[in-house]
CSV table of N, CA and C in Angstrom, one decimal:
chain,number,residue,atom,x,y,z
H,1031,UNK,N,0.5,-1.2,0.0
H,1031,UNK,CA,0.3,-0.3,-0.1
H,1031,UNK,C,0.9,1.3,0.5
H,1032,UNK,N,2.2,1.5,0.6
H,1032,UNK,CA,2.8,2.4,1.0
H,1032,UNK,C,3.2,2.6,-0.3
H,1033,UNK,N,3.9,1.7,-1.5
H,1033,UNK,CA,4.3,2.2,-2.5
H,1033,UNK,C,2.9,2.9,-3.5
H,1034,UNK,N,2.1,2.2,-3.4
H,1034,UNK,CA,1.2,2.8,-4.4
H,1034,UNK,C,1.0,4.2,-3.5
H,1035,UNK,N,0.9,4.5,-2.4
H,1035,UNK,CA,0.5,5.9,-2.0
H,1035,UNK,C,1.7,6.8,-2.4
H,1036,UNK,N,3.2,6.6,-2.5
H,1036,UNK,CA,3.9,7.2,-2.8
H,1036,UNK,C,4.1,7.5,-4.0
H,1037,UNK,N,3.6,6.4,-4.9
H,1037,UNK,CA,4.0,7.0,-6.4
H,1037,UNK,C,2.9,7.5,-6.7
H,1038,UNK,N,1.8,7.3,-6.8
H,1038,UNK,CA,0.3,7.7,-7.4
H,1038,UNK,C,-0.3,8.9,-6.7
H,1039,UNK,N,-0.2,8.5,-5.2
H,1039,UNK,CA,-0.8,9.7,-4.5
H,1039,UNK,C,0.2,10.3,-3.6
H,1040,UNK,N,1.2,11.0,-4.4
H,1040,UNK,CA,2.3,11.6,-3.3
H,1040,UNK,C,2.1,12.9,-2.7
H,1041,UNK,N,0.6,13.5,-2.5
H,1041,UNK,CA,0.4,14.1,-1.6
H,1041,UNK,C,-0.3,13.9,-0.5
H,1042,UNK,N,-0.3,12.6,-0.4
H,1042,UNK,CA,-1.1,11.8,0.5
H,1042,UNK,C,-0.2,11.5,1.9
H,1043,UNK,N,-0.1,11.5,3.1
H,1043,UNK,CA,0.9,10.8,3.9
H,1043,UNK,C,-0.1,10.3,5.4
H,1044,UNK,N,0.4,9.4,5.4
H,1044,UNK,CA,-0.4,8.7,7.2
H,1044,UNK,C,0.5,8.7,8.0
H,1045,UNK,N,0.3,8.9,9.2
H,1045,UNK,CA,1.1,8.8,10.4
H,1045,UNK,C,0.8,7.0,11.1
H,1046,UNK,N,2.3,6.8,10.8
H,1046,UNK,CA,2.2,5.6,11.3
H,1046,UNK,C,2.8,5.4,12.5
H,1047,UNK,N,2.7,6.1,13.5
H,1047,UNK,CA,3.2,5.9,14.4
H,1047,UNK,C,3.0,4.7,15.4
H,1048,UNK,N,3.6,4.4,16.1
H,1048,UNK,CA,3.1,3.2,17.2
H,1048,UNK,C,2.9,3.6,18.5
H,1049,UNK,N,3.6,4.8,18.7
H,1049,UNK,CA,2.7,5.5,19.9
H,1049,UNK,C,1.6,5.9,20.3
H,1050,UNK,N,0.8,5.9,20.8
H,1050,UNK,CA,-0.5,6.5,21.2
H,1050,UNK,C,-0.6,7.9,20.9
H,1051,UNK,N,-1.6,8.2,20.7
H,1051,UNK,CA,-1.6,10.4,20.3
H,1051,UNK,C,-2.9,10.4,19.5
H,1052,UNK,N,-3.2,11.9,19.3
H,1052,UNK,CA,-4.2,11.9,18.7
H,1052,UNK,C,-4.1,12.0,17.1
H,1053,UNK,N,-3.2,11.9,16.7
H,1053,UNK,CA,-2.7,12.1,15.3
H,1053,UNK,C,-2.3,10.4,14.7
H,1054,UNK,N,-2.4,9.5,15.5
H,1054,UNK,CA,-1.8,8.2,15.1
H,1054,UNK,C,-3.0,7.8,14.5
H,1055,UNK,N,-2.4,7.4,13.1
H,1055,UNK,CA,-3.4,7.0,11.8
H,1055,UNK,C,-4.2,8.0,11.4
H,1056,UNK,N,-3.8,9.3,11.3
H,1056,UNK,CA,-4.3,10.4,10.8
H,1056,UNK,C,-3.6,10.2,9.1
H,1057,UNK,N,-4.3,10.8,8.4
H,1057,UNK,CA,-4.1,11.3,7.0
H,1057,UNK,C,-3.9,12.5,7.0
H,1058,UNK,N,-2.8,12.9,6.0
H,1058,UNK,CA,-2.6,14.2,5.8
H,1058,UNK,C,-2.5,14.7,4.2
H,1059,UNK,N,-3.7,15.4,3.8
H,1059,UNK,CA,-3.8,15.2,2.4
H,1059,UNK,C,-3.5,16.9,1.9
H,1060,UNK,N,-2.4,16.9,1.3
H,1060,UNK,CA,-2.4,18.2,1.4
H,1060,UNK,C,-1.8,18.9,2.5
H,1061,UNK,N,-2.5,20.4,2.6
H,1061,UNK,CA,-2.7,20.7,4.3
H,1061,UNK,C,-3.1,20.5,5.0
H,1062,UNK,N,-4.3,19.7,4.8
H,1062,UNK,CA,-5.4,18.9,5.5
H,1062,UNK,C,-5.0,18.0,6.3
H,1063,UNK,N,-5.5,17.8,7.8
H,1063,UNK,CA,-5.1,16.5,8.3
H,1063,UNK,C,-6.7,15.9,8.8
H,1064,UNK,N,-6.8,14.6,8.7
H,1064,UNK,CA,-7.9,13.7,9.2
H,1064,UNK,C,-7.8,13.0,10.1
H,1065,UNK,N,-7.9,13.2,11.5
H,1065,UNK,CA,-7.9,12.1,12.4
H,1065,UNK,C,-8.9,11.1,12.7
H,1066,UNK,N,-8.3,10.2,13.1
H,1066,UNK,CA,-8.9,9.0,13.7
H,1066,UNK,C,-9.9,9.0,14.7
H,1067,UNK,N,-10.9,8.8,15.2
H,1067,UNK,CA,-11.7,8.8,15.9
H,1067,UNK,C,-12.5,7.4,15.7
H,1068,UNK,N,-11.4,6.6,16.6
H,1068,UNK,CA,-12.0,5.0,16.6
H,1068,UNK,C,-13.2,4.8,16.8
H,1069,UNK,N,-14.3,4.2,15.6
H,1069,UNK,CA,-15.8,3.8,16.2
H,1069,UNK,C,-16.3,4.8,15.9
H,1070,UNK,N,-15.9,6.1,16.0
H,1070,UNK,CA,-17.1,7.2,15.8
H,1070,UNK,C,-17.0,7.7,14.5
H,1071,UNK,N,-15.6,8.4,14.2
H,1071,UNK,CA,-15.6,8.6,12.8
H,1071,UNK,C,-14.0,8.4,12.3
H,1072,UNK,N,-14.5,7.8,11.1
H,1072,UNK,CA,-13.0,7.1,10.4
H,1072,UNK,C,-13.0,7.5,8.8
H,1073,UNK,N,-11.6,7.5,8.3
H,1073,UNK,CA,-11.6,8.3,7.1
H,1073,UNK,C,-11.3,6.9,6.5
H,1074,UNK,N,-11.3,6.9,4.9
H,1074,UNK,CA,-11.1,6.4,3.5
H,1074,UNK,C,-10.9,6.7,2.7
H,1075,UNK,N,-9.7,6.8,1.5
H,1075,UNK,CA,-9.5,7.4,0.5
H,1075,UNK,C,-9.8,6.1,-0.5
H,1076,UNK,N,-10.8,6.8,-1.8
H,1076,UNK,CA,-10.8,5.7,-2.4
H,1076,UNK,C,-10.4,6.2,-3.7
H,1077,UNK,N,-9.9,6.0,-4.5
H,1077,UNK,CA,-9.2,6.2,-5.7
H,1077,UNK,C,-9.2,5.7,-7.2
H,1078,UNK,N,-9.4,6.0,-7.7
H,1078,UNK,CA,-9.2,5.6,-9.0
H,1078,UNK,C,-7.9,6.3,-9.9
H,1079,UNK,N,-7.2,5.5,-10.2
H,1079,UNK,CA,-5.6,5.9,-10.9
H,1079,UNK,C,-5.1,4.9,-11.7
H,1080,UNK,N,-4.4,5.9,-12.7
H,1080,UNK,CA,-3.6,5.2,-13.9
H,1080,UNK,C,-2.0,5.5,-14.0
H,1081,UNK,N,-1.3,4.5,-14.1
H,1081,UNK,CA,-0.1,5.0,-14.5
H,1081,UNK,C,0.5,4.8,-15.6
H,1082,UNK,N,0.9,5.8,-16.3
H,1082,UNK,CA,1.9,5.7,-17.5
H,1082,UNK,C,0.2,6.1,-18.4
H,1083,UNK,N,0.9,6.6,-19.7
H,1083,UNK,CA,-0.4,6.4,-21.0
H,1083,UNK,C,-1.2,5.7,-21.3
H,1084,UNK,N,-0.8,4.2,-21.2
H,1084,UNK,CA,-1.6,3.2,-21.5
H,1084,UNK,C,-2.2,2.1,-20.4
H,1085,UNK,N,-1.5,2.7,-18.9
H,1085,UNK,CA,-1.7,2.2,-18.0
H,1085,UNK,C,-3.2,1.7,-17.4
H,1086,UNK,N,-3.6,0.5,-17.1
H,1086,UNK,CA,-4.9,-0.2,-17.0
H,1086,UNK,C,-5.1,0.7,-15.4
H,1087,UNK,N,-6.2,1.0,-15.1
H,1087,UNK,CA,-6.7,1.6,-13.9
H,1087,UNK,C,-6.7,0.3,-12.9
H,1088,UNK,N,-6.1,1.2,-11.5
H,1088,UNK,CA,-6.2,0.4,-10.2
H,1088,UNK,C,-6.9,1.3,-9.5
H,1089,UNK,N,-7.8,0.4,-8.6
H,1089,UNK,CA,-9.1,1.4,-7.6
H,1089,UNK,C,-8.4,0.8,-6.4
H,1090,UNK,N,-8.0,1.9,-5.7
H,1090,UNK,CA,-7.6,1.9,-4.4
H,1090,UNK,C,-8.1,2.3,-3.1
H,1091,UNK,N,-8.4,1.4,-1.9
H,1091,UNK,CA,-9.1,2.0,-1.1
H,1091,UNK,C,-8.2,2.1,0.4
H,1092,UNK,N,-7.7,2.8,0.5
H,1092,UNK,CA,-6.8,3.0,2.0
H,1092,UNK,C,-7.6,3.5,2.9
H,1093,UNK,N,-8.0,2.8,3.9
H,1093,UNK,CA,-8.7,3.5,5.2
H,1093,UNK,C,-7.8,3.7,6.1
H,1094,UNK,N,-8.3,4.1,7.6
H,1094,UNK,CA,-7.6,4.3,9.0
H,1094,UNK,C,-7.9,2.8,10.0
H,1095,UNK,N,-9.1,2.0,9.1
H,1095,UNK,CA,-8.9,0.5,9.8
H,1095,UNK,C,-9.9,-0.1,8.7
H,1096,UNK,N,-9.8,-1.5,9.2
H,1096,UNK,CA,-10.2,-2.6,7.9
H,1096,UNK,C,-11.4,-2.4,7.6
H,1097,UNK,N,-12.7,-2.0,8.3
H,1097,UNK,CA,-14.1,-1.6,8.2
H,1097,UNK,C,-14.2,-0.6,7.1
H,1098,UNK,N,-13.3,0.6,6.9
H,1098,UNK,CA,-13.5,1.7,6.0
H,1098,UNK,C,-12.8,1.3,4.8
H,1099,UNK,N,-12.2,0.3,4.8
H,1099,UNK,CA,-11.9,-0.4,3.3
H,1099,UNK,C,-13.1,-1.1,2.9
H,1100,UNK,N,-13.7,-1.5,3.4
H,1100,UNK,CA,-15.1,-2.5,2.8
H,1100,UNK,C,-16.1,-1.3,2.8
H,1101,UNK,N,-16.3,0.0,3.7
H,1101,UNK,CA,-17.0,0.7,3.2
H,1101,UNK,C,-16.9,1.3,1.6
H,1102,UNK,N,-15.8,1.8,1.6
H,1102,UNK,CA,-15.1,2.1,0.2
H,1102,UNK,C,-15.4,1.5,-0.9
H,1103,UNK,N,-14.8,0.1,-0.4
H,1103,UNK,CA,-15.6,-0.6,-1.8
H,1103,UNK,C,-17.2,-1.0,-2.2
H,1104,UNK,N,-18.0,-0.5,-0.8
H,1104,UNK,CA,-19.4,-0.6,-1.2
H,1104,UNK,C,-19.8,0.3,-1.8
H,1105,UNK,N,-19.1,1.7,-1.1
H,1105,UNK,CA,-19.5,3.1,-1.7
H,1105,UNK,C,-19.2,3.0,-3.4
H,1106,UNK,N,-18.0,2.4,-3.9
H,1106,UNK,CA,-18.0,2.2,-5.3
H,1106,UNK,C,-18.6,1.2,-6.0
H,1107,UNK,N,-19.1,0.7,-5.2
H,1107,UNK,CA,-20.3,-0.5,-6.1
H,1107,UNK,C,-21.6,0.4,-6.2
H,1108,UNK,N,-21.7,1.1,-5.2
H,1108,UNK,CA,-23.2,2.0,-5.0
H,1108,UNK,C,-23.2,3.2,-6.3
H,1109,UNK,N,-21.8,3.8,-6.4
H,1109,UNK,CA,-21.7,4.9,-7.1
H,1109,UNK,C,-21.1,4.8,-8.3
H,1110,UNK,N,-20.7,3.4,-8.6
H,1110,UNK,CA,-19.9,3.6,-10.0
H,1110,UNK,C,-20.6,4.2,-11.5
H,1111,UNK,N,-21.6,4.3,-11.5
H,1111,UNK,CA,-22.2,4.6,-12.6
H,1111,UNK,C,-22.1,6.5,-12.5
H,1112,UNK,N,-22.2,6.6,-11.3
H,1112,UNK,CA,-22.3,8.3,-11.2
H,1112,UNK,C,-20.8,8.7,-11.3
H,1113,UNK,N,-19.8,7.8,-10.5
H,1113,UNK,CA,-18.6,8.4,-10.8
H,1113,UNK,C,-18.0,8.4,-12.3
H,1114,UNK,N,-18.5,7.5,-12.5
H,1114,UNK,CA,-18.0,7.3,-14.3
H,1114,UNK,C,-18.8,8.6,-15.1
H,1115,UNK,N,-19.9,9.1,-14.7
H,1115,UNK,CA,-20.4,9.8,-15.6
H,1115,UNK,C,-19.5,11.5,-15.2
H,1116,UNK,N,-19.1,11.0,-13.8
H,1116,UNK,CA,-18.9,12.4,-13.9
H,1116,UNK,C,-17.1,12.6,-14.0
H,1117,UNK,N,-16.3,11.4,-13.8
H,1117,UNK,CA,-15.3,11.3,-14.1
H,1117,UNK,C,-14.3,11.0,-15.1
H,1118,UNK,N,-15.4,10.8,-16.1
H,1118,UNK,CA,-15.0,9.9,-17.4
H,1118,UNK,C,-15.1,8.2,-17.2
H,1119,UNK,N,-14.5,7.4,-18.2
H,1119,UNK,CA,-14.4,6.1,-18.1
H,1119,UNK,C,-12.9,5.9,-17.9
H,1120,UNK,N,-11.8,7.0,-18.4
H,1120,UNK,CA,-10.3,7.1,-18.2
H,1120,UNK,C,-10.0,7.9,-17.2
H,1121,UNK,N,-11.0,8.7,-16.6
H,1121,UNK,CA,-10.5,9.7,-15.6
H,1121,UNK,C,-10.2,9.3,-14.3
H,1122,UNK,N,-9.0,9.8,-13.8
H,1122,UNK,CA,-8.6,9.4,-12.4
H,1122,UNK,C,-9.2,10.4,-11.5
H,1123,UNK,N,-9.2,9.9,-10.1
H,1123,UNK,CA,-10.1,10.5,-9.2
H,1123,UNK,C,-9.7,9.9,-7.6
H,1124,UNK,N,-9.9,10.8,-6.5
H,1124,UNK,CA,-9.7,10.6,-5.2
H,1124,UNK,C,-10.3,11.3,-4.3
H,1125,UNK,N,-11.3,10.1,-3.8
H,1125,UNK,CA,-12.3,10.9,-3.3
H,1125,UNK,C,-12.0,10.4,-1.7
H,1126,UNK,N,-12.2,11.2,-0.4
H,1126,UNK,CA,-12.2,10.9,0.9
H,1126,UNK,C,-13.5,10.8,1.2
H,1127,UNK,N,-13.6,9.7,1.7
H,1127,UNK,CA,-15.2,9.1,2.4
H,1127,UNK,C,-15.0,9.2,3.8
H,1128,UNK,N,-15.8,9.6,4.4
H,1128,UNK,CA,-15.7,9.3,6.1
H,1128,UNK,C,-17.3,8.3,6.5
H,1129,UNK,N,-16.7,7.1,7.4
H,1129,UNK,CA,-17.5,6.3,7.9
H,1129,UNK,C,-17.6,6.8,9.1
H,1130,UNK,N,-19.1,6.9,9.3
H,1130,UNK,CA,-19.6,7.5,10.6
H,1130,UNK,C,-20.0,6.4,11.4
H,1131,UNK,N,-19.8,6.2,12.7
H,1131,UNK,CA,-20.4,5.3,13.7
H,1131,UNK,C,-20.1,4.1,13.5
H,1132,UNK,N,-18.6,3.6,12.6
H,1132,UNK,CA,-18.7,1.8,12.5
H,1132,UNK,C,-19.1,1.2,13.5
H,1133,UNK,N,-18.9,1.6,14.9
H,1133,UNK,CA,-19.0,0.9,15.8
H,1133,UNK,C,-20.5,0.1,16.1
H,1134,UNK,N,-21.6,1.2,15.5
H,1134,UNK,CA,-23.2,0.8,15.5
H,1134,UNK,C,-23.3,0.3,14.2
H,1135,UNK,N,-22.8,0.9,13.4
H,1135,UNK,CA,-23.5,0.4,11.7
H,1135,UNK,C,-22.5,0.1,10.9
H,1136,UNK,N,-21.1,-0.3,11.4
H,1136,UNK,CA,-20.3,-1.1,10.3
H,1136,UNK,C,-19.9,-0.5,9.3
H,1137,UNK,N,-19.9,-0.8,8.1
H,1137,UNK,CA,-19.7,0.2,6.9
H,1137,UNK,C,-20.6,0.4,6.0
H,1138,UNK,N,-21.7,0.4,6.6
H,1138,UNK,CA,-23.1,1.2,6.0
H,1138,UNK,C,-23.3,2.4,5.9
H,1139,UNK,N,-22.7,3.6,6.9
H,1139,UNK,CA,-22.9,4.8,6.7
H,1139,UNK,C,-21.7,5.5,6.5
H,1140,UNK,N,-21.5,5.9,5.3
H,1140,UNK,CA,-20.7,6.7,4.6
H,1140,UNK,C,-20.9,8.0,3.9
H,1141,UNK,N,-20.1,9.1,4.4
H,1141,UNK,CA,-20.5,10.2,3.6
H,1141,UNK,C,-19.2,10.7,2.8
H,1142,UNK,N,-19.2,11.5,1.3
H,1142,UNK,CA,-18.6,12.0,0.8
H,1142,UNK,C,-18.1,13.3,1.5
H,1143,UNK,N,-16.9,13.3,2.2
H,1143,UNK,CA,-16.2,14.5,2.7
H,1143,UNK,C,-15.8,15.3,1.6
H,1144,UNK,N,-15.1,14.7,0.6
H,1144,UNK,CA,-14.6,15.9,-0.7
H,1144,UNK,C,-13.7,15.2,-2.0
H,1145,UNK,N,-13.7,15.7,-2.9
H,1145,UNK,CA,-12.9,14.9,-3.9
H,1145,UNK,C,-11.4,15.9,-3.5
H,1146,UNK,N,-10.3,15.2,-3.3
H,1146,UNK,CA,-9.2,15.5,-3.0
H,1146,UNK,C,-8.1,15.2,-3.9
H,1147,UNK,N,-8.6,14.8,-5.3
H,1147,UNK,CA,-7.8,14.6,-6.4
H,1147,UNK,C,-6.4,15.3,-6.5
H,1148,UNK,N,-6.7,16.6,-6.1
H,1148,UNK,CA,-5.7,17.8,-7.0
H,1148,UNK,C,-4.6,17.8,-5.7
H,1149,UNK,N,-5.2,17.5,-4.5
H,1149,UNK,CA,-4.2,17.6,-3.2
H,1149,UNK,C,-3.4,16.2,-3.2
H,1150,UNK,N,-4.0,15.3,-3.4
H,1150,UNK,CA,-3.5,14.0,-3.4
H,1150,UNK,C,-2.5,13.5,-4.2
H,1151,UNK,N,-2.6,14.2,-5.7
H,1151,UNK,CA,-1.7,13.9,-6.8
H,1151,UNK,C,-0.9,15.0,-6.8
H,1152,UNK,N,-0.4,15.6,-6.0
H,1152,UNK,CA,0.3,17.0,-6.0
H,1152,UNK,C,1.6,16.6,-5.0
H,1153,UNK,N,2.5,16.3,-5.3
H,1153,UNK,CA,3.6,16.3,-4.2
H,1153,UNK,C,4.1,17.2,-3.5
H,1154,UNK,N,4.3,16.9,-2.1
H,1154,UNK,CA,4.2,17.6,-0.8
H,1154,UNK,C,5.7,17.8,-0.4
H,1155,UNK,N,6.2,19.0,0.3
H,1155,UNK,CA,7.4,18.7,0.5
H,1155,UNK,C,7.6,17.9,1.7
H,1156,UNK,N,8.9,16.9,1.6
H,1156,UNK,CA,9.3,15.7,2.2
H,1156,UNK,C,9.4,16.3,3.6
H,1157,UNK,N,8.6,14.9,4.2
H,1157,UNK,CA,8.8,14.8,5.6
H,1157,UNK,C,9.5,14.6,6.4
H,1158,UNK,N,10.4,14.6,7.5
H,1158,UNK,CA,11.3,14.2,8.0
H,1158,UNK,C,11.1,12.4,8.9
H,1159,UNK,N,9.8,12.7,9.5
H,1159,UNK,CA,9.5,11.7,10.1
H,1159,UNK,C,7.9,11.6,10.1
H,1160,UNK,N,7.2,10.6,10.9
H,1160,UNK,CA,5.8,10.6,10.6
H,1160,UNK,C,5.0,11.5,11.7
H,1161,UNK,N,6.2,11.8,13.0
H,1161,UNK,CA,5.6,12.7,13.9
H,1161,UNK,C,5.5,14.2,13.1
H,1162,UNK,N,6.2,14.4,12.0
H,1162,UNK,CA,6.1,15.7,11.2
H,1162,UNK,C,4.4,16.0,10.7
H,1163,UNK,N,3.6,15.1,10.7
H,1163,UNK,CA,2.4,15.0,10.2
H,1163,UNK,C,1.5,15.9,11.5
């Protein structure tokens, strides 16, 4: 997963610190930080990306917890026609989704936070450690 994020979504960083803290597991997309609130508010990136001019598309679901990955794939299955209309058959996109109250509803309640394609595909200055998130 880290290789896909680094090469295809250079504007995304994930705090992978093992020490507990409020930013553990947080996404940094461009200049915006999205924290994990375990069981309450969790985020997932859903992206359709191609590498190279004739590359085949890759769908990437990268969540803060496993339930968020399942939520993203369900969102894609439910909204694939709308996404194809909006982004075209060959269009790349990166959406930030929020899974609400997964402790009660599992992967069933998902909200689109915003389209983060531009921020996620634009390289950010190098961070020295994940604590810089």
